[in-house]
């Protein structure tokens, strides 16, 4: 470990107590403290089709810029070059990468579309109607979406089938994040609640009232899956411990509503509120800190649309109303790369990418394995002799209780009504099938014919011609022959 992990993360440190790292601007950081390779990642892009959102793939090599007016751009973040750019001529609400940068899912006005890295439309997912938020579960190959109707849908991108479809029954939803440790999907609703979902359950796994009387505007979950951060319209940012489902502490955003939240690989919390971005140190997730770690203002660019940390780098992409800004937050990224993980190597070539895609498909997990506690899958139940004896005692008590119950004695009826055949015949009367319907029709026809015969005896003119002749012959026949009619 000492030989391989040669890189360490480095945070900014103040020289004395009167100095604050919050006052360090990106301009000063670029001029005095950063090397040339890192300093070139501090830039601003002015784009006309805003507001813009930005997301990275799992390796951090590529980023997708999506404007609400239909502009999409795929960028190579290492070389700072444009890979693909195209317009969909439709409103874009969200976008995300699938298993690698070669496929992008875009939530447009009516449906979800999938494009390749050249901008060609590959699929149109008609089952995802009016989507508002997207996310991809890499270990299960599931594309999740939630929209204006409040329906959460899971689509298997390897087979193309719709795995599950859940109705949240909580109205429109535009906040969707996944827990990286167990792949449970968290949804933030307009009534201030957060619900946890898995594709194997039609009901939510848990429900938390995070912001009373205020809609959920943003949400983030750390890599360990133990901490969740929620932002509401009440300008509160609350830190939640998912092991106890309790709120540990909260922060207030004086500039405006927290519109975007994200937690880096080194547990740095980023908050986008109004035209400001505030970053808190990892200690701020466990205990309440007085001052933030860093601060960056984007004047005259409207509210922050998205704030995302770049994997394995100390870089943050901020999407706003007039484009995108890239800034550097020292110590936020993971310095050591795990190349055994699929699609995490930013320097992989085409052959390695194909092999990683095939191996990821072979190791794809079943959607039914998504639970709150991932350690339950494939593990053994821990127990002590006292617990086992208590369980055996409970089972014995249940068995004794079942044996002690006296069977319910039915009331004896007279004249053969208690016979088995009589009971079955009585139950059969309530069953209406095809044979019963035919029998009823035959009985109705027989009743009609009998009624017509009775009516003809009273009035011979009502009978048919053949029956009228037979009736006349019977009346004119001698008394000795009338018995033959």
Short mmCIF file of C-alpha atoms in Angstrom, two decimals, residues 6-417:
data_model
loop_
_atom_site.label_atom_id
_atom_site.label_comp_id
_atom_site.label_asym_id
_atom_site.label_seq_id
_atom_site.Cartn_x
_atom_site.Cartn_y
_atom_site.Cartn_z
CA UNK A 6 2.06 7.49 -3.55
CA UNK A 7 -0.34 10.43 -3.87
CA UNK A 8 -2.02 12.18 -0.97
CA UNK A 9 -4.83 14.67 -0.85
CA UNK A 10 -3.93 18.20 0.24
CA UNK A 11 -6.27 20.72 1.83
CA UNK A 12 -5.66 24.41 2.22
CA UNK A 13 -4.40 25.38 5.66
CA UNK A 14 -4.35 28.83 7.24
CA UNK A 15 -1.03 30.09 8.53
CA UNK A 16 -2.47 31.70 11.69
CA UNK A 17 -5.79 31.95 13.52
CA UNK A 18 -6.78 35.28 11.98
CA UNK A 19 -6.55 33.94 8.42
CA UNK A 20 -9.45 32.14 6.71
CA UNK A 21 -9.25 29.89 3.68
CA UNK A 22 -12.67 31.20 2.61
CA UNK A 23 -11.15 34.46 1.46
CA UNK A 24 -8.89 32.80 -1.09
CA UNK A 25 -10.29 33.48 -4.58
CA UNK A 26 -9.84 31.38 -7.70
CA UNK A 27 -7.81 34.16 -9.36
CA UNK A 28 -5.31 34.25 -6.50
CA UNK A 29 -5.24 30.46 -6.33
CA UNK A 30 -4.46 30.25 -10.04
CA UNK A 31 -1.71 32.86 -9.97
CA UNK A 32 0.21 31.88 -6.83
CA UNK A 33 -0.47 28.35 -5.66
CA UNK A 34 -1.37 26.02 -8.55
CA UNK A 35 0.81 24.36 -11.13
CA UNK A 36 0.22 25.01 -14.81
CA UNK A 37 -1.58 21.72 -15.49
CA UNK A 38 -4.12 22.29 -12.69
CA UNK A 39 -4.48 26.03 -13.21
CA UNK A 40 -5.72 25.59 -16.78
CA UNK A 41 -8.88 23.93 -15.43
CA UNK A 42 -10.07 27.25 -13.99
CA UNK A 43 -12.17 28.82 -16.73
CA UNK A 44 -15.66 30.13 -17.62
CA UNK A 45 -17.78 29.19 -20.64
CA UNK A 46 -20.38 31.69 -21.81
CA UNK A 47 -23.13 29.75 -23.64
CA UNK A 48 -26.38 31.13 -25.10
CA UNK A 49 -28.85 28.28 -24.43
CA UNK A 50 -28.85 28.35 -20.63
CA UNK A 51 -29.42 27.57 -17.88
CA UNK A 52 -26.89 24.75 -18.18
CA UNK A 53 -26.26 21.59 -16.23
CA UNK A 54 -23.07 19.55 -16.13
CA UNK A 55 -22.31 15.93 -15.19
CA UNK A 56 -19.23 13.70 -15.39
CA UNK A 57 -18.86 10.05 -16.24
CA UNK A 58 -17.48 7.61 -13.65
CA UNK A 59 -13.88 8.09 -14.79
CA UNK A 60 -14.04 11.89 -14.84
CA UNK A 61 -12.60 11.96 -18.35
CA UNK A 62 -15.72 13.20 -20.14
CA UNK A 63 -18.45 15.65 -19.17
CA UNK A 64 -21.87 16.36 -20.64
CA UNK A 65 -23.19 19.92 -20.85
CA UNK A 66 -26.94 20.24 -21.39
CA UNK A 67 -28.86 23.45 -21.85
CA UNK A 68 -32.57 23.65 -21.23
CA UNK A 69 -33.12 25.02 -24.74
CA UNK A 70 -31.86 21.83 -26.38
CA UNK A 71 -28.08 22.29 -26.63
CA UNK A 72 -25.93 19.25 -25.76
CA UNK A 73 -22.13 19.13 -25.72
CA UNK A 74 -19.81 16.23 -24.88
CA UNK A 75 -16.40 17.46 -23.69
CA UNK A 76 -13.03 15.81 -23.09
CA UNK A 77 -12.08 17.21 -19.69
CA UNK A 78 -8.45 16.05 -19.88
CA UNK A 79 -7.61 17.84 -23.10
CA UNK A 80 -10.28 20.56 -22.68
CA UNK A 81 -11.60 19.83 -26.17
CA UNK A 82 -15.07 19.47 -27.63
CA UNK A 83 -15.92 15.86 -28.50
CA UNK A 84 -19.49 16.27 -29.85
CA UNK A 85 -22.04 19.05 -30.02
CA UNK A 86 -25.63 18.90 -31.27
CA UNK A 87 -29.09 20.40 -30.76
CA UNK A 88 -32.21 18.32 -30.10
CA UNK A 89 -34.66 21.20 -30.85
CA UNK A 90 -36.55 20.39 -27.66
CA UNK A 91 -36.39 21.26 -23.99
CA UNK A 92 -33.83 19.27 -21.99
CA UNK A 93 -34.45 18.77 -18.27
CA UNK A 94 -31.65 16.36 -17.34
CA UNK A 95 -28.95 14.12 -18.80
CA UNK A 96 -26.56 11.45 -17.58
CA UNK A 97 -23.97 8.99 -18.88
CA UNK A 98 -24.74 5.28 -19.02
CA UNK A 99 -22.06 2.59 -18.49
CA UNK A 100 -19.43 4.74 -20.26
CA UNK A 101 -19.15 7.96 -22.25
CA UNK A 102 -20.30 6.30 -25.51
CA UNK A 103 -23.99 6.47 -24.50
CA UNK A 104 -25.90 9.40 -23.00
CA UNK A 105 -29.49 9.43 -21.74
CA UNK A 106 -31.34 12.73 -22.10
CA UNK A 107 -34.64 13.66 -20.43
CA UNK A 108 -36.47 15.76 -22.99
CA UNK A 109 -39.95 17.24 -23.01
CA UNK A 110 -42.02 14.08 -23.45
CA UNK A 111 -39.68 11.06 -23.37
CA UNK A 112 -36.16 9.86 -22.59
CA UNK A 113 -33.78 9.56 -25.55
CA UNK A 114 -30.44 7.78 -25.74
CA UNK A 115 -27.64 9.18 -27.97
CA UNK A 116 -24.18 7.87 -28.78
CA UNK A 117 -20.95 9.86 -28.50
CA UNK A 118 -21.42 11.14 -32.08
CA UNK A 119 -24.85 12.67 -31.35
CA UNK A 120 -26.87 10.00 -33.16
CA UNK A 121 -30.19 8.99 -31.64
CA UNK A 122 -30.12 5.29 -30.70
CA UNK A 123 -33.28 4.69 -28.69
CA UNK A 124 -36.47 6.40 -27.64
CA UNK A 125 -37.90 5.17 -24.33
CA UNK A 126 -41.64 5.66 -24.65
CA UNK A 127 -42.32 4.24 -21.19
CA UNK A 128 -40.55 7.19 -19.54
CA UNK A 129 -43.11 9.93 -20.05
CA UNK A 130 -42.53 13.58 -19.09
CA UNK A 131 -39.23 12.88 -17.25
CA UNK A 132 -37.62 15.42 -14.94
CA UNK A 133 -34.62 13.62 -13.40
CA UNK A 134 -32.35 10.75 -14.46
CA UNK A 135 -29.70 8.56 -12.88
CA UNK A 136 -27.85 5.37 -13.81
CA UNK A 137 -27.00 2.42 -11.53
CA UNK A 138 -23.70 1.09 -12.97
CA UNK A 139 -23.56 -2.26 -11.17
CA UNK A 140 -27.13 -3.20 -12.14
CA UNK A 141 -27.25 -1.50 -15.57
CA UNK A 142 -30.48 0.27 -14.64
CA UNK A 143 -31.58 3.67 -15.88
CA UNK A 144 -33.93 5.34 -13.39
CA UNK A 145 -36.22 8.25 -14.10
CA UNK A 146 -38.95 10.18 -12.31
CA UNK A 147 -41.21 12.78 -13.83
CA UNK A 148 -44.16 15.07 -13.53
CA UNK A 149 -46.58 12.20 -12.91
CA UNK A 150 -44.55 11.00 -9.90
CA UNK A 151 -43.80 7.55 -11.34
CA UNK A 152 -40.38 6.01 -10.69
CA UNK A 153 -39.23 3.69 -13.49
CA UNK A 154 -36.29 1.31 -13.84
CA UNK A 155 -35.08 0.43 -17.36
CA UNK A 156 -32.52 -2.31 -17.97
CA UNK A 157 -30.14 -0.84 -20.55
CA UNK A 158 -28.56 -4.22 -21.34
CA UNK A 159 -31.80 -5.99 -22.34
CA UNK A 160 -34.04 -2.98 -23.01
CA UNK A 161 -36.93 -4.16 -20.82
CA UNK A 162 -38.74 -2.14 -18.17
CA UNK A 163 -37.81 -3.80 -14.87
CA UNK A 164 -40.25 -2.05 -12.54
CA UNK A 165 -42.65 0.86 -12.38
CA UNK A 166 -43.62 2.44 -9.05
CA UNK A 167 -46.17 5.16 -8.34
CA UNK A 168 -44.86 7.41 -5.56
CA UNK A 169 -48.32 9.04 -5.07
CA UNK A 170 -46.58 12.22 -3.90
CA UNK A 171 -46.94 14.41 -6.97
CA UNK A 172 -44.29 15.71 -9.38
CA UNK A 173 -40.67 15.01 -8.45
CA UNK A 174 -37.51 16.60 -9.80
CA UNK A 175 -34.89 15.51 -7.20
CA UNK A 176 -33.40 12.02 -7.68
CA UNK A 177 -30.10 10.68 -6.32
CA UNK A 178 -28.75 7.19 -5.74
CA UNK A 179 -26.94 5.78 -2.73
CA UNK A 180 -23.56 4.58 -4.10
CA UNK A 181 -23.16 1.90 -1.42
CA UNK A 182 -26.45 -0.01 -1.88
CA UNK A 183 -27.99 1.44 -5.11
CA UNK A 184 -31.15 2.55 -3.28
CA UNK A 185 -32.80 5.52 -5.05
CA UNK A 186 -33.66 8.60 -2.96
CA UNK A 187 -36.46 10.89 -4.13
CA UNK A 188 -37.10 14.41 -2.81
CA UNK A 189 -40.72 15.55 -2.91
CA UNK A 190 -42.58 18.85 -2.74
CA UNK A 191 -44.01 18.15 0.73
CA UNK A 192 -40.54 18.08 2.30
CA UNK A 193 -40.19 14.30 2.49
CA UNK A 194 -37.51 11.96 1.12
CA UNK A 195 -38.47 8.40 0.13
CA UNK A 196 -36.14 5.46 -0.46
CA UNK A 197 -36.95 2.98 -3.25
CA UNK A 198 -35.76 -0.30 -4.71
CA UNK A 199 -37.06 -2.05 -7.88
CA UNK A 200 -38.16 -5.14 -5.93
CA UNK A 201 -40.61 -3.28 -3.66
CA UNK A 202 -43.77 -1.50 -4.79
CA UNK A 203 -43.74 0.57 -1.57
CA UNK A 204 -40.97 2.85 -0.37
CA UNK A 205 -38.39 1.28 1.93
CA UNK A 206 -38.27 4.33 4.21
CA UNK A 207 -39.77 7.80 4.38
CA UNK A 208 -38.20 10.81 6.13
CA UNK A 209 -39.74 14.22 6.82
CA UNK A 210 -36.63 16.31 6.17
CA UNK A 211 -37.99 19.83 5.71
CA UNK A 212 -41.34 20.53 7.29
CA UNK A 213 -43.49 22.69 5.04
CA UNK A 214 -40.73 23.26 2.44
CA UNK A 215 -40.09 21.38 -0.82
CA UNK A 216 -36.87 19.42 -1.31
CA UNK A 217 -34.72 21.31 -3.83
CA UNK A 218 -31.48 19.29 -3.79
CA UNK A 219 -29.89 16.21 -2.28
CA UNK A 220 -26.53 14.42 -2.07
CA UNK A 221 -25.20 11.15 -0.56
CA UNK A 222 -21.58 10.31 0.21
CA UNK A 223 -19.74 7.24 -1.08
CA UNK A 224 -20.02 5.36 2.23
CA UNK A 225 -23.82 5.60 2.11
CA UNK A 226 -23.97 6.70 5.76
CA UNK A 227 -24.54 10.44 5.26
CA UNK A 228 -27.27 12.20 3.31
CA UNK A 229 -27.47 15.95 2.81
CA UNK A 230 -30.77 17.62 1.85
CA UNK A 231 -31.56 21.18 0.85
CA UNK A 232 -35.01 22.73 1.08
CA UNK A 233 -36.85 25.87 0.06
CA UNK A 234 -36.51 27.06 3.67
CA UNK A 235 -32.78 27.69 2.92
CA UNK A 236 -31.77 24.95 5.32
CA UNK A 237 -29.11 22.33 4.52
CA UNK A 238 -29.53 19.34 6.83
CA UNK A 239 -27.08 16.51 7.49
CA UNK A 240 -28.70 13.09 8.04
CA UNK A 241 -27.23 9.87 9.43
CA UNK A 242 -28.81 7.09 7.34
CA UNK A 243 -27.82 4.43 9.87
CA UNK A 244 -30.21 5.97 12.42
CA UNK A 245 -32.36 8.10 10.05
CA UNK A 246 -31.73 11.12 12.26
CA UNK A 247 -30.72 14.70 11.53
CA UNK A 248 -27.38 15.46 13.22
CA UNK A 249 -27.11 19.20 12.44
CA UNK A 250 -27.97 21.80 9.80
CA UNK A 251 -26.62 24.89 8.06
CA UNK A 252 -28.35 28.02 6.79
CA UNK A 253 -27.82 29.50 3.31
CA UNK A 254 -28.20 33.30 3.55
CA UNK A 255 -27.78 33.93 -0.19
CA UNK A 256 -30.75 31.83 -1.32
CA UNK A 257 -32.28 28.39 -1.69
CA UNK A 258 -29.74 25.56 -2.06
CA UNK A 259 -30.42 24.56 -5.67
CA UNK A 260 -27.66 21.94 -5.97
CA UNK A 261 -25.65 19.76 -3.58
CA UNK A 262 -22.80 17.33 -4.06
CA UNK A 263 -20.27 15.44 -1.92
CA UNK A 264 -16.81 14.70 -3.30
CA UNK A 265 -14.83 11.49 -2.96
CA UNK A 266 -13.00 13.03 0.02
CA UNK A 267 -16.29 14.11 1.68
CA UNK A 268 -16.09 17.80 0.78
CA UNK A 269 -19.62 19.22 0.72
CA UNK A 270 -20.48 21.63 -2.09
CA UNK A 271 -23.57 23.85 -1.93
CA UNK A 272 -24.87 25.94 -4.81
CA UNK A 273 -27.24 28.69 -3.66
CA UNK A 274 -28.30 31.70 -5.76
CA UNK A 275 -25.12 32.86 -7.59
CA UNK A 276 -22.77 31.52 -4.89
CA UNK A 277 -21.03 28.22 -4.24
CA UNK A 278 -19.89 27.29 -0.74
CA UNK A 279 -17.66 24.36 0.16
CA UNK A 280 -17.39 22.76 3.60
CA UNK A 281 -14.59 20.56 4.91
CA UNK A 282 -15.14 16.82 5.64
CA UNK A 283 -15.49 17.60 9.35
CA UNK A 284 -18.66 19.57 8.56
CA UNK A 285 -20.51 16.29 7.82
CA UNK A 286 -19.86 14.89 11.31
CA UNK A 287 -19.88 17.99 13.52
CA UNK A 288 -21.19 21.48 12.95
CA UNK A 289 -18.45 23.84 11.78
CA UNK A 290 -18.45 27.58 12.13
CA UNK A 291 -16.79 28.64 8.89
CA UNK A 292 -16.83 27.03 5.42
CA UNK A 293 -13.73 25.72 3.68
CA UNK A 294 -13.95 27.78 0.48
CA UNK A 295 -16.34 30.13 -1.28
CA UNK A 296 -16.78 31.17 -4.91
CA UNK A 297 -19.20 33.74 -6.32
CA UNK A 298 -20.54 33.82 -9.89
CA UNK A 299 -21.93 37.36 -10.22
CA UNK A 300 -24.73 38.15 -12.68
CA UNK A 301 -25.11 34.51 -13.74
CA UNK A 302 -28.38 33.70 -12.01
CA UNK A 303 -29.00 30.71 -9.75
CA UNK A 304 -26.69 27.72 -9.85
CA UNK A 305 -28.28 24.90 -11.85
CA UNK A 306 -25.88 22.02 -11.03
CA UNK A 307 -22.72 21.58 -8.97
CA UNK A 308 -20.69 18.41 -9.55
CA UNK A 309 -17.25 17.29 -8.34
CA UNK A 310 -15.03 15.70 -10.93
CA UNK A 311 -13.92 12.16 -9.93
CA UNK A 312 -10.18 11.75 -9.12
CA UNK A 313 -9.54 15.48 -9.56
CA UNK A 314 -9.78 18.62 -7.39
CA UNK A 315 -12.11 20.23 -9.93
CA UNK A 316 -15.74 21.32 -9.65
CA UNK A 317 -18.09 22.08 -12.55
CA UNK A 318 -20.79 24.67 -11.85
CA UNK A 319 -23.63 25.06 -14.34
CA UNK A 320 -25.58 28.31 -14.24
CA UNK A 321 -27.88 30.48 -16.34
CA UNK A 322 -25.16 31.81 -18.65
CA UNK A 323 -23.03 28.74 -19.15
CA UNK A 324 -20.55 26.72 -17.09
CA UNK A 325 -17.69 27.55 -14.72
CA UNK A 326 -14.84 25.24 -13.74
CA UNK A 327 -13.06 25.90 -10.44
CA UNK A 328 -10.45 24.12 -8.31
CA UNK A 329 -11.12 22.99 -4.73
CA UNK A 330 -7.89 21.53 -3.31
CA UNK A 331 -8.28 18.21 -1.51
CA UNK A 332 -11.72 17.32 -2.85
CA UNK A 333 -10.72 14.50 -5.24
CA UNK A 334 -9.42 11.00 -4.64
CA UNK A 335 -5.74 10.92 -5.67
CA UNK A 336 -5.42 7.12 -6.06
CA UNK A 337 -7.20 5.40 -8.94
CA UNK A 338 -8.59 1.88 -8.64
CA UNK A 339 -8.13 0.42 -12.12
CA UNK A 340 -9.80 -2.88 -11.16
CA UNK A 341 -13.16 -1.10 -11.19
CA UNK A 342 -14.94 -1.16 -14.54
CA UNK A 343 -14.95 2.07 -16.58
CA UNK A 344 -12.99 4.04 -13.94
CA UNK A 345 -9.73 4.30 -15.84
CA UNK A 346 -9.66 7.69 -17.62
CA UNK A 347 -6.73 6.62 -19.82
CA UNK A 348 -8.16 3.37 -21.19
CA UNK A 349 -8.06 2.74 -24.92
CA UNK A 350 -10.72 1.30 -27.19
CA UNK A 351 -9.76 -2.33 -26.56
CA UNK A 352 -9.76 -1.91 -22.79
CA UNK A 353 -13.12 -0.18 -22.96
CA UNK A 354 -14.66 -3.10 -24.90
CA UNK A 355 -13.25 -5.63 -22.44
CA UNK A 356 -14.50 -3.63 -19.47
CA UNK A 357 -17.97 -3.44 -21.02
CA UNK A 358 -18.13 -7.22 -21.53
CA UNK A 359 -16.88 -7.97 -18.01
CA UNK A 360 -19.32 -5.49 -16.50
CA UNK A 361 -22.16 -7.26 -18.33
CA UNK A 362 -21.02 -10.64 -17.01
CA UNK A 363 -20.85 -9.29 -13.46
CA UNK A 364 -24.17 -7.45 -13.65
CA UNK A 365 -26.17 -7.72 -10.42
CA UNK A 366 -29.82 -8.68 -10.22
CA UNK A 367 -32.21 -5.80 -9.44
CA UNK A 368 -33.78 -7.83 -6.63
CA UNK A 369 -30.50 -7.59 -4.72
CA UNK A 370 -30.99 -3.87 -4.01
CA UNK A 371 -31.76 -3.55 -0.28
CA UNK A 372 -31.11 -1.06 2.50
CA UNK A 373 -28.51 -3.37 4.03
CA UNK A 374 -26.33 -4.86 1.25
CA UNK A 375 -24.58 -7.14 3.76
CA UNK A 376 -27.75 -9.24 4.03
CA UNK A 377 -27.11 -10.71 0.58
CA UNK A 378 -24.97 -13.85 0.76
CA UNK A 379 -24.26 -13.56 4.47
CA UNK A 380 -24.97 -15.78 7.44
CA UNK A 381 -27.20 -14.84 10.30
CA UNK A 382 -25.27 -14.20 13.49
CA UNK A 383 -26.74 -15.78 16.61
CA UNK A 384 -25.75 -16.98 20.07
CA UNK A 385 -26.91 -20.11 21.93
CA UNK A 386 -29.25 -17.98 24.03
CA UNK A 387 -30.86 -16.49 20.89
CA UNK A 388 -31.23 -19.93 19.30
CA UNK A 389 -32.82 -21.39 22.46
CA UNK A 390 -35.23 -18.49 22.64
CA UNK A 391 -36.18 -18.95 18.97
CA UNK A 392 -36.76 -22.69 19.50
CA UNK A 393 -38.90 -21.92 22.54
CA UNK A 394 -41.03 -19.51 20.51
CA UNK A 395 -41.48 -22.08 17.75
CA UNK A 396 -42.52 -24.72 20.29
CA UNK A 397 -45.06 -22.36 21.85
CA UNK A 398 -46.55 -21.62 18.43
CA UNK A 399 -46.80 -25.34 17.64
CA UNK A 400 -48.48 -26.06 21.00
CA UNK A 401 -50.92 -23.24 20.45
CA UNK A 402 -51.86 -24.63 17.04
CA UNK A 403 -52.36 -28.12 18.44
CA UNK A 404 -54.46 -26.89 21.35
CA UNK A 405 -56.96 -25.18 19.11
CA UNK A 406 -60.15 -27.20 18.85
CA UNK A 407 -61.52 -27.56 15.34
CA UNK A 408 -64.68 -25.56 14.78
CA UNK A 409 -67.68 -27.86 14.82
CA UNK A 410 -70.32 -27.12 12.28
CA UNK A 411 -73.96 -27.08 13.22
CA UNK A 412 -75.71 -30.35 12.36
CA UNK A 413 -78.63 -29.92 9.98
CA UNK A 414 -81.50 -32.35 9.53
CA UNK A 415 -82.82 -34.24 6.51
CA UNK A 416 -79.44 -34.82 4.91
CA UNK A 417 -78.38 -31.14 4.67
#
